[in-house]
Short mmCIF file of C-alpha atoms in Angstrom, two decimals:
data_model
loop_
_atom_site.label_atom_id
_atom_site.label_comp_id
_atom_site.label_asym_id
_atom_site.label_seq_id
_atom_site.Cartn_x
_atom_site.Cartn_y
_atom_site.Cartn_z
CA UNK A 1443 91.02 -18.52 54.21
CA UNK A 1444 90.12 -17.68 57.96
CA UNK A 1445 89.56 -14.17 57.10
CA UNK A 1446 87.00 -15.43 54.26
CA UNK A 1447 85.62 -17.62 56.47
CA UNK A 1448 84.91 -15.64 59.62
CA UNK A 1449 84.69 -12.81 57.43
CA UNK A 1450 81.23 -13.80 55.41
CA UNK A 1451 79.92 -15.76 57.69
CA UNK A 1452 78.66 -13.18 60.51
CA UNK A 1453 77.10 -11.20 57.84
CA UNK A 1454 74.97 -14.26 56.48
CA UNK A 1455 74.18 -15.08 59.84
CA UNK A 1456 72.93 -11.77 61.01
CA UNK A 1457 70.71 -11.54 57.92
CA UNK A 1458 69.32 -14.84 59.00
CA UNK A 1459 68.77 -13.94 62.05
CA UNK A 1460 67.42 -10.55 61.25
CA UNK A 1461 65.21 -12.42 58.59
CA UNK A 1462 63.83 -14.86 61.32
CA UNK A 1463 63.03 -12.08 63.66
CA UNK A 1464 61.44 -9.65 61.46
CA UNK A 1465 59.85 -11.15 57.99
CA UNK A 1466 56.11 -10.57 58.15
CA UNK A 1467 53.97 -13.99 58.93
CA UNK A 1468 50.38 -14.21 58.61
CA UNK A 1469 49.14 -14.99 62.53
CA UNK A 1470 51.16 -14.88 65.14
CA UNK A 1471 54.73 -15.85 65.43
CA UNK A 1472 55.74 -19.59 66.13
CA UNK A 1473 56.83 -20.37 69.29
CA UNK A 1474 60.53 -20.53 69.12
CA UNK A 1475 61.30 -18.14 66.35
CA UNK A 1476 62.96 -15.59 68.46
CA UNK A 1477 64.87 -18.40 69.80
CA UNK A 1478 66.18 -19.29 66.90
CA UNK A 1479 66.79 -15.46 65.16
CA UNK A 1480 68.60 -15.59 69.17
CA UNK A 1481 70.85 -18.40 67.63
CA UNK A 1482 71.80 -16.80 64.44
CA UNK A 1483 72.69 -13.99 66.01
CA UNK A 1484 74.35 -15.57 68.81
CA UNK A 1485 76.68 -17.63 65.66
CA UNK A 1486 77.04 -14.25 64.30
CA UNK A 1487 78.90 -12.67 67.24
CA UNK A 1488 80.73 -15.71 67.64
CA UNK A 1489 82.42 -15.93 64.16
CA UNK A 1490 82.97 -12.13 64.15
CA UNK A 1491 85.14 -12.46 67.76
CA UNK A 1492 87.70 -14.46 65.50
CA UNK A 1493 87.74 -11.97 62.54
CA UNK A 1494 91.44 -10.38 62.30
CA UNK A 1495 90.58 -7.16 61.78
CA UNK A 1496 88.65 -7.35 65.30
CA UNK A 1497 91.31 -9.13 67.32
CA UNK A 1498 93.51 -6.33 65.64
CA UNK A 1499 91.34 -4.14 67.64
CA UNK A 1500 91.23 -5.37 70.62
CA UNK A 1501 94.81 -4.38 72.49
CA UNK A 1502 92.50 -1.20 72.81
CA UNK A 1503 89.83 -2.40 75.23
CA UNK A 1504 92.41 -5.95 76.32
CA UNK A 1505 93.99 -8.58 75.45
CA UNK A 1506 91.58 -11.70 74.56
CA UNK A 1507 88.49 -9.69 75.14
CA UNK A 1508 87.20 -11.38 72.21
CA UNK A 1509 87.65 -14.52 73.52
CA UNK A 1510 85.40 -14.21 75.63
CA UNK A 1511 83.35 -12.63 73.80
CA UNK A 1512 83.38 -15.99 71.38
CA UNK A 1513 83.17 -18.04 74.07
CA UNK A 1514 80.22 -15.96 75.60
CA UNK A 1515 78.01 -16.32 72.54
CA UNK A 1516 79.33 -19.74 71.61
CA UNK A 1517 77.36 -20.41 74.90
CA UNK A 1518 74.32 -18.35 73.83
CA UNK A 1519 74.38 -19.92 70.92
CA UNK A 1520 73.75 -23.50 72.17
CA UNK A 1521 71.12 -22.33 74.69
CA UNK A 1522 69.48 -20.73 71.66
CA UNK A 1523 69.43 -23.93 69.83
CA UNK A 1524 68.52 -26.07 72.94
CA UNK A 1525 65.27 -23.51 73.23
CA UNK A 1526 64.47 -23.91 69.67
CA UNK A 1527 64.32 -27.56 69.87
CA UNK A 1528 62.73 -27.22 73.52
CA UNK A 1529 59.75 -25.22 71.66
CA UNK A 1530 59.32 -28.11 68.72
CA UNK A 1531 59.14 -30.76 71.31
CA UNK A 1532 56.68 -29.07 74.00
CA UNK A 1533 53.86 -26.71 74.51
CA UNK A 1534 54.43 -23.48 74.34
CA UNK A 1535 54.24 -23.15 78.35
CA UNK A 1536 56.13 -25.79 79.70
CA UNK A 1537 58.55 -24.50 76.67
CA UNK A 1538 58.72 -20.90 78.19
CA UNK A 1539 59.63 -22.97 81.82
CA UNK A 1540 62.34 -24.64 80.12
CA UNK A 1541 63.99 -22.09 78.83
CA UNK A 1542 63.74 -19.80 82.02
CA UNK A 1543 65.82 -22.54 83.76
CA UNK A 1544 68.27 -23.03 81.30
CA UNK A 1545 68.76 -18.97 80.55
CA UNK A 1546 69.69 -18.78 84.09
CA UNK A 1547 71.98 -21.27 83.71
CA UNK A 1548 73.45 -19.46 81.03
CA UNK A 1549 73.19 -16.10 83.13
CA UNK A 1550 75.69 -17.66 85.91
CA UNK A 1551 78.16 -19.05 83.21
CA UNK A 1552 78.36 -16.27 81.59
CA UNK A 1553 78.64 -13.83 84.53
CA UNK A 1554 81.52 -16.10 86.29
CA UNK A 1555 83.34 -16.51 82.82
CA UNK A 1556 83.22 -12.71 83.11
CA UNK A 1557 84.24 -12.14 86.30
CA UNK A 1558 87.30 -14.79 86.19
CA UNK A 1559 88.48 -13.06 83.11
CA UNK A 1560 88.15 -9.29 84.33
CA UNK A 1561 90.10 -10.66 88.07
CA UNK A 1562 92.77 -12.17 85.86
CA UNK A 1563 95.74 -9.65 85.66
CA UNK A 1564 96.81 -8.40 81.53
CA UNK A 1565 100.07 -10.47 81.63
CA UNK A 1566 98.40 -13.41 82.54
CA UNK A 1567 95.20 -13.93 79.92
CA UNK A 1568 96.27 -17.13 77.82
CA UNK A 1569 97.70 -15.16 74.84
CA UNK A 1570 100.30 -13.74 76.93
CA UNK A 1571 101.11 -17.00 78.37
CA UNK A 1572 101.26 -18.75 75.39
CA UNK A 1573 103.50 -16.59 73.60
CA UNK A 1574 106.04 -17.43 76.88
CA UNK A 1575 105.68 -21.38 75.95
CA UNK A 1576 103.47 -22.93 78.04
CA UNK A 1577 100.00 -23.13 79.63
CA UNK A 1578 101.75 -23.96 83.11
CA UNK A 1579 101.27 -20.56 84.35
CA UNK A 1580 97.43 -20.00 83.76
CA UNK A 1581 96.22 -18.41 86.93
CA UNK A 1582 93.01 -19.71 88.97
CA UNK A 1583 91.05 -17.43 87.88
CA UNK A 1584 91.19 -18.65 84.00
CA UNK A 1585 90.64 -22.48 85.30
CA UNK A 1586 87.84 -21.25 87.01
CA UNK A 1587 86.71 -19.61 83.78
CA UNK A 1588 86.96 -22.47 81.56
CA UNK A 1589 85.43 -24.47 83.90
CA UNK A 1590 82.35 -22.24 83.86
CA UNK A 1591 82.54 -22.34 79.77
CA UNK A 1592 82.89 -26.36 79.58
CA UNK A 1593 80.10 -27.20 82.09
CA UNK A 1594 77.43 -25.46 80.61
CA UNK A 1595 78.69 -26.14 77.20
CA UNK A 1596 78.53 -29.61 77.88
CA UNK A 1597 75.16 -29.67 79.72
CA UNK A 1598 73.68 -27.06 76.68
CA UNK A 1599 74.92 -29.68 73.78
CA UNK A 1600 73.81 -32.90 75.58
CA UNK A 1601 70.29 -31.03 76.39
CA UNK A 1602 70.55 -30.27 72.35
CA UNK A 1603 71.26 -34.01 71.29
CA UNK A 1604 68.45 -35.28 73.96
CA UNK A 1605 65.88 -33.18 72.61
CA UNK A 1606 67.10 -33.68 69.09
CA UNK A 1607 66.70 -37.45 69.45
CA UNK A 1608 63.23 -36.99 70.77
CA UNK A 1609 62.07 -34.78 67.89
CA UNK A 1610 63.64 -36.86 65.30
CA UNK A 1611 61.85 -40.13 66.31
CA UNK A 1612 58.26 -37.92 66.13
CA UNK A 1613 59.29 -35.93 62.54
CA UNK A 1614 57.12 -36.47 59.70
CA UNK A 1615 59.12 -34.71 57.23
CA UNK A 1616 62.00 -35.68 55.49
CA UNK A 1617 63.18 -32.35 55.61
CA UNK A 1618 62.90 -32.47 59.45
CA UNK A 1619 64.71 -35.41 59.78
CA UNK A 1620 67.22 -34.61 57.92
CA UNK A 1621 68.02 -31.15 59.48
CA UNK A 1622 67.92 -32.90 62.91
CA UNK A 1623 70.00 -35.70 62.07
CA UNK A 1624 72.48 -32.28 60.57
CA UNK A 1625 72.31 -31.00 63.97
CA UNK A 1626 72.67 -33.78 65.93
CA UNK A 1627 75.85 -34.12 63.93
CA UNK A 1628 76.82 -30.93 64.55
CA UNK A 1629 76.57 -31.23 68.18
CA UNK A 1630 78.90 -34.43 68.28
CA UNK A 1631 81.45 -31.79 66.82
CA UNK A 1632 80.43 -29.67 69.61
CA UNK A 1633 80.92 -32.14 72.05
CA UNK A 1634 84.56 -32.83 70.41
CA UNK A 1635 85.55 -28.77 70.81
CA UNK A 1636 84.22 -29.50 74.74
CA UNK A 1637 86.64 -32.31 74.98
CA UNK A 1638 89.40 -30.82 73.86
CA UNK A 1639 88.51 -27.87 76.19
CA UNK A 1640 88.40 -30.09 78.79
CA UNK A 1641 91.64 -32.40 78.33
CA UNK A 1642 93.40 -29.15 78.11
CA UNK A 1643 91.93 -27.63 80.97
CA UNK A 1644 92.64 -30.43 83.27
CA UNK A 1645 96.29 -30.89 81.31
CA UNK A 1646 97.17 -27.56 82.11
CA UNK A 1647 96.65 -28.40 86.12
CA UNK A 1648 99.20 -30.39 85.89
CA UNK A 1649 101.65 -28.21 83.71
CA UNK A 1650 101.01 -29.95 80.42
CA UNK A 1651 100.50 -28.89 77.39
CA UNK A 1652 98.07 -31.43 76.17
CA UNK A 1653 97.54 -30.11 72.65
CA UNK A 1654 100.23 -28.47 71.27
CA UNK A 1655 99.48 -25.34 69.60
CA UNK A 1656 100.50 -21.86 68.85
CA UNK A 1657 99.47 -17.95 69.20
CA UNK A 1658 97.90 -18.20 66.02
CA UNK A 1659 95.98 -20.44 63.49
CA UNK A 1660 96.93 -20.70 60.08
CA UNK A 1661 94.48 -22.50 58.65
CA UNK A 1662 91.52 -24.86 60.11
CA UNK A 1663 93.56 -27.78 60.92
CA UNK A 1664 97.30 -26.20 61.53
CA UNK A 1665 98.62 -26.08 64.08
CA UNK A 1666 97.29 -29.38 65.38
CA UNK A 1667 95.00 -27.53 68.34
CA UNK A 1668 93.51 -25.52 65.51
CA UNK A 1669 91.34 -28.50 64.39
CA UNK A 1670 89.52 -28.83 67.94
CA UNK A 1671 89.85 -24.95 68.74
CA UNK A 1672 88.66 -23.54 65.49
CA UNK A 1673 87.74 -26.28 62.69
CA UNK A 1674 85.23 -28.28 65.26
CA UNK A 1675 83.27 -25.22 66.77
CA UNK A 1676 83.20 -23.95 63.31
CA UNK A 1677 81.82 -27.38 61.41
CA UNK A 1678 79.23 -27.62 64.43
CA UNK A 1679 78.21 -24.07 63.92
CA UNK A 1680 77.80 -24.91 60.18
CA UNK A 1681 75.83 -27.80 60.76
CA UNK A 1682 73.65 -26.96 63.60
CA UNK A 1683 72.67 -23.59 61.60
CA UNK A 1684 72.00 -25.82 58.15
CA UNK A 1685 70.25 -28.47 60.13
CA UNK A 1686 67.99 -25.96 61.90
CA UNK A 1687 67.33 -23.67 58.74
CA UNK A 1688 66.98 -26.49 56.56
CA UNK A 1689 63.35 -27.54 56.85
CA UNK A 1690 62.07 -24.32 57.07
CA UNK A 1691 63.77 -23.17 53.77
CA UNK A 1692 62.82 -26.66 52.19
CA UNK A 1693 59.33 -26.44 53.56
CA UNK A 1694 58.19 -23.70 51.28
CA UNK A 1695 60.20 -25.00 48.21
CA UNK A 1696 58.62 -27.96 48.65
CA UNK A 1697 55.28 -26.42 48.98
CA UNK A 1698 56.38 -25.32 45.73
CA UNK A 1699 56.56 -28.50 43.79
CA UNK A 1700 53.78 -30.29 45.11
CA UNK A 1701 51.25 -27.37 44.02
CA UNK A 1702 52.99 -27.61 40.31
CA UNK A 1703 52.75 -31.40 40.84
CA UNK A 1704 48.93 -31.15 41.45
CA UNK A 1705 48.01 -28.51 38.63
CA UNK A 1706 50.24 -30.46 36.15
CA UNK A 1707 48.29 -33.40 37.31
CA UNK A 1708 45.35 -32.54 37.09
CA UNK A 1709 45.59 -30.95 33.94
CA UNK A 1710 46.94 -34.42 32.69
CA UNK A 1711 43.48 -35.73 34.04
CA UNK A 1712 41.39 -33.24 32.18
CA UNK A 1713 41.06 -35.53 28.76
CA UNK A 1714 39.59 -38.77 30.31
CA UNK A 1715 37.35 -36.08 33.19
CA UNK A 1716 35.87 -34.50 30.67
CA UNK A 1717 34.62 -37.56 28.88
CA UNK A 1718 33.50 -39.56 31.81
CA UNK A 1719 31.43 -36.68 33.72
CA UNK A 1720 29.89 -35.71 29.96
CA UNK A 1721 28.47 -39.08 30.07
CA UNK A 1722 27.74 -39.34 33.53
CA UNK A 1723 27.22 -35.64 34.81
CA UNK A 1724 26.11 -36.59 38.38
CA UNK A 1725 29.67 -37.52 39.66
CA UNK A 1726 30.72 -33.68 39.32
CA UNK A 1727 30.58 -32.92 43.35
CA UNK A 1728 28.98 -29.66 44.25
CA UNK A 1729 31.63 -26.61 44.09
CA UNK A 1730 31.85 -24.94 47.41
CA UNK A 1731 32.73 -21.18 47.94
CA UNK A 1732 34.37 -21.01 44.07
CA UNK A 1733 37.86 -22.44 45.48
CA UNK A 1734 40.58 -23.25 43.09
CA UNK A 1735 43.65 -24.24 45.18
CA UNK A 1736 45.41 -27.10 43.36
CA UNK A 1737 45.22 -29.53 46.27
CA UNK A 1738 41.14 -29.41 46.03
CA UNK A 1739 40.99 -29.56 42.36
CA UNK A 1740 43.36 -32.23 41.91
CA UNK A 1741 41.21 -34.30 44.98
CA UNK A 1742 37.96 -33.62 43.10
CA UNK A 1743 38.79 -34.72 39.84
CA UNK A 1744 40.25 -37.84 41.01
CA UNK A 1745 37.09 -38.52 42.66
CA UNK A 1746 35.03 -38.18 40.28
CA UNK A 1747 37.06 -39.94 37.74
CA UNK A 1748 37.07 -43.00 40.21
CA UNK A 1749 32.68 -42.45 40.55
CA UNK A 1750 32.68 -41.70 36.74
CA UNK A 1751 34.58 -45.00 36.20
CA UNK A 1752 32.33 -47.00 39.04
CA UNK A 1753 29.15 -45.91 37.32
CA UNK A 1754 30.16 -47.04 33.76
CA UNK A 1755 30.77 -50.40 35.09
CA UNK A 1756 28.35 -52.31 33.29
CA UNK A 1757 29.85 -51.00 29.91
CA UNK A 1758 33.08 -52.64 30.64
CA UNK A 1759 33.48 -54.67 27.95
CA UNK A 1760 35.10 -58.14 28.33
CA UNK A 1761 36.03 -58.62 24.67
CA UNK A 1762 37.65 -55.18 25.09
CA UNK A 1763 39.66 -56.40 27.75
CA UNK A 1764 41.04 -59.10 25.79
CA UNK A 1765 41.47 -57.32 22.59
CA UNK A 1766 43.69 -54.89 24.28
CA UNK A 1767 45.32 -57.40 26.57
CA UNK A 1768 46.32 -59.38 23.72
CA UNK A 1769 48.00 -55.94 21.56
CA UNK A 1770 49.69 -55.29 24.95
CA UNK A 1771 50.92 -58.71 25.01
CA UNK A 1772 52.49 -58.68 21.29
CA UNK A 1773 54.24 -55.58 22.43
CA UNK A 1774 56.31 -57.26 25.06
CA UNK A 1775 54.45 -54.63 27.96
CA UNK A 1776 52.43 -57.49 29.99
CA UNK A 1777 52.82 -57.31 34.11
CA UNK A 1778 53.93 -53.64 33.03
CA UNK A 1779 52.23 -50.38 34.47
CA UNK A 1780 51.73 -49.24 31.33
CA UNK A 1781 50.54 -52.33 29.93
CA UNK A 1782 47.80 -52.06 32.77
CA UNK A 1783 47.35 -48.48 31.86
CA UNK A 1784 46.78 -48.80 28.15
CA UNK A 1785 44.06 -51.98 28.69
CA UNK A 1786 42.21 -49.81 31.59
CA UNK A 1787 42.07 -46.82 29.29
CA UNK A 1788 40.98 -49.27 26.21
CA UNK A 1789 37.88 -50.26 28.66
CA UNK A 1790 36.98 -47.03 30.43
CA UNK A 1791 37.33 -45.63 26.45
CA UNK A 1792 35.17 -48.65 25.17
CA UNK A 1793 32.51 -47.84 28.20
CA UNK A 1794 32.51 -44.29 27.71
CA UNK A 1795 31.54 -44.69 24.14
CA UNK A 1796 29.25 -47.31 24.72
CA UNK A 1797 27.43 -44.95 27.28
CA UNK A 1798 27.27 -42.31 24.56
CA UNK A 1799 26.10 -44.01 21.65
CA UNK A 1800 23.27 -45.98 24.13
CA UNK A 1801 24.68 -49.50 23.74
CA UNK A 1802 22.68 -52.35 26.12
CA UNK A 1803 25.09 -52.86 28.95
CA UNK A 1804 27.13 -56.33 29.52
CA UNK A 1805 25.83 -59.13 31.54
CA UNK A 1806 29.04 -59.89 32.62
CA UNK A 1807 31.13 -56.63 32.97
CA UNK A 1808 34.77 -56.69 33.23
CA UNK A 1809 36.48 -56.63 36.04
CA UNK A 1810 37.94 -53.43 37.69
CA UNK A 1811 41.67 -52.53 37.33
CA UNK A 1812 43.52 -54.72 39.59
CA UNK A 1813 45.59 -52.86 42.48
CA UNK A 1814 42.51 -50.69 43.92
CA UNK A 1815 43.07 -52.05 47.46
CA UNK A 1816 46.62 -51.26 47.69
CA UNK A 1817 45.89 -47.35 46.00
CA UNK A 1818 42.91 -46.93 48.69
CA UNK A 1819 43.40 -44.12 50.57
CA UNK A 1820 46.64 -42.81 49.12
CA UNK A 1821 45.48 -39.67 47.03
CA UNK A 1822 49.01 -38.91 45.55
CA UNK A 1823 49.06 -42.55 44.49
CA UNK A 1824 45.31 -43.60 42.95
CA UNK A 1825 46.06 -39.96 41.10
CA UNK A 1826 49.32 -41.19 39.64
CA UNK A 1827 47.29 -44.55 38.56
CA UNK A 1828 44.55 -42.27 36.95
CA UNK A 1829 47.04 -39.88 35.53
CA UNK A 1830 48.57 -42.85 33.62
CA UNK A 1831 45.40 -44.32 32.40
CA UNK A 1832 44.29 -40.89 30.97
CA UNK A 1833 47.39 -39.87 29.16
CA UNK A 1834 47.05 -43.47 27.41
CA UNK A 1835 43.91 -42.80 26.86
CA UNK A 1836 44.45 -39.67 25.02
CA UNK A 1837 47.81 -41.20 23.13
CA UNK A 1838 47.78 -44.86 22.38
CA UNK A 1839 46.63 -46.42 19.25
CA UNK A 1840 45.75 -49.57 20.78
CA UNK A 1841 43.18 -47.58 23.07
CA UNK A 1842 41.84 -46.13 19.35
CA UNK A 1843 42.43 -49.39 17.72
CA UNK A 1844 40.00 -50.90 19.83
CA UNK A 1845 37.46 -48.16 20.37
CA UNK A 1846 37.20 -47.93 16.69
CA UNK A 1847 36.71 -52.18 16.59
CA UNK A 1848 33.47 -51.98 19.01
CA UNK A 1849 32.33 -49.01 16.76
CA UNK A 1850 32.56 -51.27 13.43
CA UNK A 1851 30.99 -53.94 15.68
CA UNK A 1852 28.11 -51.82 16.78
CA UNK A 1853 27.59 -50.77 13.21
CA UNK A 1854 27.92 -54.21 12.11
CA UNK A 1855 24.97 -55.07 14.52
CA UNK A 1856 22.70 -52.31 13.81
#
């Protein structure tokens, strides 16, 4: 299982990353996007260092090399996310400031990790040690090491939950939201792994094995160490990378569905549009530069259906109202949406005939559809309304039922 996990895992990272640095974008590139391929790639190295085939390897260049290798882009890693969350919440200068100060930051980590471990004699690196029993004969040099790894670890994933909780509170997007809420979970896993780094660190002053362990993991959560060492840096790197990659993959898909929302919409509309503007032609607002993106058609035919319906409203027929109230009624569907539906499509039907055929308009109109105020404003909902009213006016038989009674009365008359 460790081999399939840190196996697949740097090779779906590194096309993430590869994807985020190099897909073609119309404009320029977003502010942060390197930052984040930076991350992905950062992950990348990091799950490869733990890959058996390249620990196998590396008794040729020395022992735990990729350690700190891991550890090394495990540090990257977080600076790469703190930037990308740095870029969301500021402009893009004071961003660029930002993440000069906390690159050097990582520069001096990373250079005194490297040092400590290239002063620290073969025999003494922590596999070595451990395989002798004990932690009790780390040298300075490796305390110095991991103290360099835990302080900017735990400076990087405090920065990242500080400036996640400050983008979170301004997201719009429930896709935003929820990736930041991902990653601030994965950084209290983060902040877990750093713990247990630094119990151990300070244990081991003091000759004691805090967290027993062995040379080798396993599985995720055996031997006990394993489950801060391995499972916790792994389950924040899982959820950091989801929470940061999920709006932008959900963004487009999105995108998606609300463009086959509108044209299915507005197709739905077409019926009762067609009727209304071919009895009152001047609603139809003036087409501008020929564009058919389903947003703007789906805006202008609710408009107009809402002036068509406005300027018919002396044809809104009170005995309508009641005939169709009553049928609605009888069918159990009063206080209903659709009950509401089917008697405003019975009167906008009524009124559009009436227009038609030239009847003399009401003295006393009926009133508009009730829940206009609360709709006002909200496009998505006053289209939902309209949507509902048209496909009962193209469907139920009580709409007919009553358009074909004011006929027969109109006949009657003449």
């Amino acid at each position: 299982m460790i081999s399939v996990i840190f196996g697949g895992m740097p090779i779906l990272l590194l096309a993430a990353s590869f994807y985020w640095a190099f897909r073609r974008r119309p404009g320029k590139r977003p502010p942060g996007t390197l930052s984040l391929s930076a991350l992905l790639g950062a992950f990348a190295v990091a799950f490869s260092a733990y890959q058996p085939t390249v620990r196998a390897l590396e008794d040729a260049v020395a022992l735990d090399f990729s350690r700190l290798v891991s550890n090394s882009a495990t540090l990257s890693a977080a600076a790469s996310v703190s930037a990308v969350l740095i870029y969301l919440n500021h402009d893009a200068a004071e961003a660029r400031q930002r993440v000069h100060q906390r690159l050097c930051l990582l520069a001096t980590a990373v250079t005194t990790m490297a040092v400590a471990f290239a002063l620290t004699p073969h025999t003494m690196v922590w596999s070595a040690v451990e395989i002798r029993g004990g932690l009790n004969a780390v040298p300075t040099s490796l305390h110095i090491y991991s103290a360099a790894y835990i302080a900017y670890l735990g400076y990087a994933v405090y920065d990242c939950l500080t400036q996640t909780w400050t983008r979170s509170k301004a997201a719009t997007r429930t896709s935003q939201r929820l990736g930041l809420r991902m990653t601030a979970l994965g950084c209290l896993f983060a902040l877990v792994y750093a713990a247990y780094k630094t119990v151990n660190t300070v244990a081991a002053l003091f000759g004691w094995n805090a967290v027993p362990g062995g040379p080798k993991c396993t599985s995720l959560f055996t031997p006990t160490s394993c489950a801060f060492s391995v499972a916790a840096p792994a389950i924040s790197v899982f959820l950091i990378t989801v929470g940061l990659t999920l709006p932008a993959v959900l963004w487009p898909l999105t995108q998606v569905l609300r463009r086959r929302w509108e044209r299915k919409t507005a197709a739905d509309l077409l019926p009762l549009w067609r009727d209304l503007t071919e009895v009152c032609p001047d609603v139809v607002l003036r087409t501008i530069g020929g564009s058919a993106e389903s947003d703007l058609v789906l805006y202008r035919r609710v408009v107009e259906i809402c002036d068509g319906i406005l300027d018919l409203d002396a044809y809104r027929s009170r005995a309508i109202e009641r005939l169709a109230s009553d049928a609605v009624a009888h069918r159990g569907q009063r206080g209903t949406e659709a009950g509401a539906a089917i008697v405003e499509a019975a009167v906008v039907a009524a009124a559009i005939e009436a227009a038609r055929t030239g009847t003399r308009p009401h003295d006393d109109p009926a009133p508009q559809a009730t829940g206009e105020s609360a709709r006002a404003g909200d496009l998505r909902a006053e289209a939902l309304w309209l949507r509902s009213v048209s496909q009962q006016y193209t469907t139920s038989d009580i709409v007919r039922t009553v358009v074909a009674a004011q006929r027969q009365t109109a006949l009657e008359a003449a």
